[in-house]
Amino acid sequence: MNVRNIITFLTLLFLPAIAFAFGSDTADNARAELVSVGQTLTTIFGFLVGFIVFIAGLYKISQAANENQKSAFLTPIMYVLAGTIMMNVFATLDVFTLTVFGVDNFCQIIKDGSAVDSCMSDAMSGLTGELKTRVEKLSGASTALAFLAHITIIVGMFQVIGLIYFLVGAYGLTQVANGSSKEAGYAKPVITMFASALIIDIPHTAQMAINTLESIGINF
């Protein structure tokens, strides 16, 4: 399965929805729905591919056991691992968030077609609070609210993109394991997964970056 084909397929899948969303009178709500649909479809697609990979891994383990090839167990184990990650992508991201940021759950900024306010107020307050204040001074409160709505949609879109690449990185583990990847080791898929996880949880990533800058004397 070609990674570029996966990305192209998902992009073409979302294009018709984009056309309808931006032509609607309630554009912000339509865009939020679009992002939510994108997350759902990507998750379902990832689960299906992950299930196939998981079953393939179990089959390879059975083959290796029957042929008594202990050295051949690494490939099927990577298949099972990748399949498990892809089928449980949100649980995997929660573990990543707990490990890196010390919080229980990653911040899914758009869920069930609407924005999750806690993501903006808690995790991203350091980033959006000052910007909102400046926009209010320049253009008024209504413009500031519209600004936050657009920021929410943009972050949601980045989360969908990050989710796609996280799944691509997980699938890349199997390509390296069976030798079909051009990469010699697991570094590229692991880095892809790590970087995309930071993008998916961009509220906490942004807050961590702000806290780091403030700790060295740079304030927004």
XYZ file of C-alpha atoms in Angstrom:
220
model
C 0.000 0.000 0.000
C 1.548 3.302 -1.112
C 1.570 6.101 1.470
C 1.069 8.789 -1.179
C -1.993 6.963 -2.450
C -3.467 6.977 1.069
C -2.965 10.743 1.429
C -4.339 11.404 -2.073
C -7.387 9.246 -1.364
C -8.189 11.047 1.885
C -7.695 14.460 0.259
C -10.034 13.657 -2.637
C -12.512 12.236 -0.154
C -12.750 15.553 1.669
C -12.809 17.900 -1.357
C -16.575 17.721 -2.040
C -17.312 18.450 1.603
C -15.003 21.470 1.492
C -16.914 22.912 -1.454
C -20.232 22.673 0.409
C -18.867 23.936 3.723
C -17.393 27.168 2.424
C -20.512 28.013 0.433
C -22.811 27.797 3.457
C -24.396 30.739 5.296
C -23.238 29.246 8.570
C -19.682 28.821 7.398
C -18.048 28.365 10.798
C -20.455 25.608 11.846
C -20.083 23.928 8.466
C -16.301 24.026 8.710
C -16.436 22.573 12.213
C -18.658 19.782 10.905
C -16.204 19.223 8.062
C -13.281 18.900 10.451
C -15.281 16.514 12.631
C -16.210 14.392 9.599
C -12.568 14.404 8.500
C -11.472 13.128 11.912
C -14.142 10.425 11.906
C -13.411 9.185 8.380
C -9.665 9.189 8.992
C -10.130 7.257 12.235
C -12.408 4.684 10.572
C -10.022 4.265 7.640
C -7.089 3.907 10.026
C -8.974 1.322 12.087
C -9.781 -0.781 9.017
C -6.193 -0.699 7.749
C -4.929 -1.371 11.269
C -7.232 -4.370 11.622
C -5.912 -5.839 8.368
C -2.318 -5.211 9.482
C -3.036 -6.776 12.894
C -4.521 -9.934 11.340
C -1.574 -10.126 8.921
C 0.779 -9.910 11.894
C -0.960 -12.773 13.697
C -0.784 -14.856 10.526
C 2.943 -14.130 10.174
C 3.498 -15.124 13.808
C 1.701 -18.401 13.167
C 3.830 -19.019 10.078
C 7.062 -18.269 11.923
C 6.055 -20.576 14.787
C 5.175 -23.434 12.441
C 8.471 -23.079 10.604
C 10.358 -22.665 13.905
C 12.049 -19.461 12.708
C 12.702 -17.458 15.872
C 14.610 -14.802 13.938
C 11.528 -14.091 11.809
C 9.376 -12.919 14.719
C 10.389 -9.235 14.530
C 8.405 -8.542 11.360
C 5.091 -9.980 12.610
C 5.551 -8.284 15.987
C 5.913 -4.922 14.233
C 2.770 -5.718 12.238
C 0.833 -6.439 15.427
C 2.215 -3.297 17.096
C 1.388 -1.066 14.117
C -2.081 -2.580 13.792
C -2.780 -2.037 17.485
C -1.668 1.595 17.267
C -3.820 2.258 14.201
C -6.907 0.607 15.693
C -6.493 2.519 18.970
C -5.115 5.799 17.668
C -6.814 8.067 20.225
C -5.755 5.853 23.135
C -2.201 5.907 21.763
C -2.312 9.703 21.555
C -3.563 9.866 25.155
C -0.541 7.826 26.265
C 1.747 10.139 24.269
C 0.135 13.234 25.821
C 0.452 11.807 29.328
C 4.106 10.949 28.734
C 5.162 14.230 27.098
C 2.833 16.839 28.622
C 1.766 15.171 31.861
C -1.986 15.439 31.143
C -4.454 12.595 30.837
C -5.979 13.306 27.415
C -4.893 15.024 24.231
C -6.909 18.115 23.341
C -9.294 17.316 20.481
C -10.306 20.876 19.672
C -13.341 19.953 17.542
C -15.458 17.023 18.646
C -18.876 15.909 17.408
C -19.098 18.904 15.094
C -18.476 21.614 17.692
C -15.505 23.290 19.340
C -14.271 22.105 22.724
C -13.992 25.346 24.700
C -11.692 23.888 27.350
C -8.959 23.421 24.752
C -8.931 27.130 23.996
C -9.373 28.409 27.534
C -7.019 26.055 29.377
C -4.387 24.632 27.064
C -4.182 27.499 24.586
C -4.985 30.492 26.792
C -1.383 31.629 26.735
C -1.430 31.709 22.954
C -4.917 33.021 22.184
C -5.599 35.172 25.234
C -3.153 37.941 24.383
C -4.042 37.827 20.690
C -7.750 38.068 21.519
C -7.104 41.088 23.745
C -5.208 42.865 20.985
C -7.915 42.125 18.422
C -10.574 43.461 20.825
C -8.644 46.707 21.207
C -8.301 47.114 17.452
C -11.651 45.888 16.153
C -14.043 45.072 18.993
C -15.305 42.030 20.872
C -17.299 40.539 17.974
C -14.222 40.510 15.755
C -12.226 38.882 18.548
C -14.810 36.102 18.871
C -14.726 35.551 15.105
C -10.930 35.440 15.313
C -11.076 32.673 17.943
C -13.601 30.751 15.847
C -11.266 30.848 12.843
C -8.297 29.822 15.004
C -10.317 26.848 16.241
C -11.095 25.709 12.698
C -7.470 26.113 11.600
C -6.186 24.109 14.567
C -8.836 21.451 13.890
C -7.669 21.146 10.279
C -4.074 20.742 11.436
C -5.221 18.003 13.807
C -6.810 16.091 10.922
C -3.614 16.423 8.870
C -1.549 15.317 11.868
C -3.841 12.339 12.410
C -3.361 11.226 8.799
C 0.422 11.416 9.067
C 0.401 9.665 12.448
C -1.367 6.712 10.831
C 1.023 6.869 7.872
C 3.963 6.740 10.290
C 2.463 3.747 12.104
C 1.948 1.927 8.810
C 5.538 2.811 7.881
C 6.714 0.536 10.703
C 5.400 -2.450 8.756
C 7.084 -1.316 5.542
C 10.450 -1.130 7.288
C 9.851 -4.500 8.950
C 9.134 -6.361 5.716
C 11.866 -4.561 3.766
C 9.576 -2.735 1.321
C 10.579 0.707 2.602
C 13.451 2.715 1.166
C 14.470 3.568 4.720
C 17.066 1.360 6.397
C 15.648 1.725 9.905
C 12.659 2.719 11.984
C 13.818 6.291 12.597
C 11.697 7.951 9.885
C 8.319 6.383 10.787
C 8.940 6.957 14.503
C 9.896 10.607 13.905
C 6.835 10.999 11.667
C 4.605 9.654 14.434
C 6.234 11.852 17.088
C 6.056 15.035 15.009
C 2.474 14.403 13.909
C 1.450 13.687 17.519
C 2.793 17.117 18.486
C 0.707 18.622 15.668
C -2.403 16.699 16.704
C -2.092 17.985 20.265
C -1.120 21.454 19.120
C -2.891 23.183 22.063
C -0.577 21.534 24.587
C 2.377 21.795 22.194
C 1.805 25.548 21.831
C 1.460 26.004 25.585
C 4.658 24.034 26.201
C 6.490 26.230 23.678
C 5.168 29.391 25.358
C 6.176 28.151 28.812
C 9.649 27.323 27.511
C 10.062 30.799 26.007
C 8.787 32.458 29.191
C 11.270 30.450 31.254
C 14.128 32.072 29.320
C 12.636 35.558 29.597
C 10.706 35.856 26.327
C 7.104 36.912 26.954
C 4.199 37.422 24.564
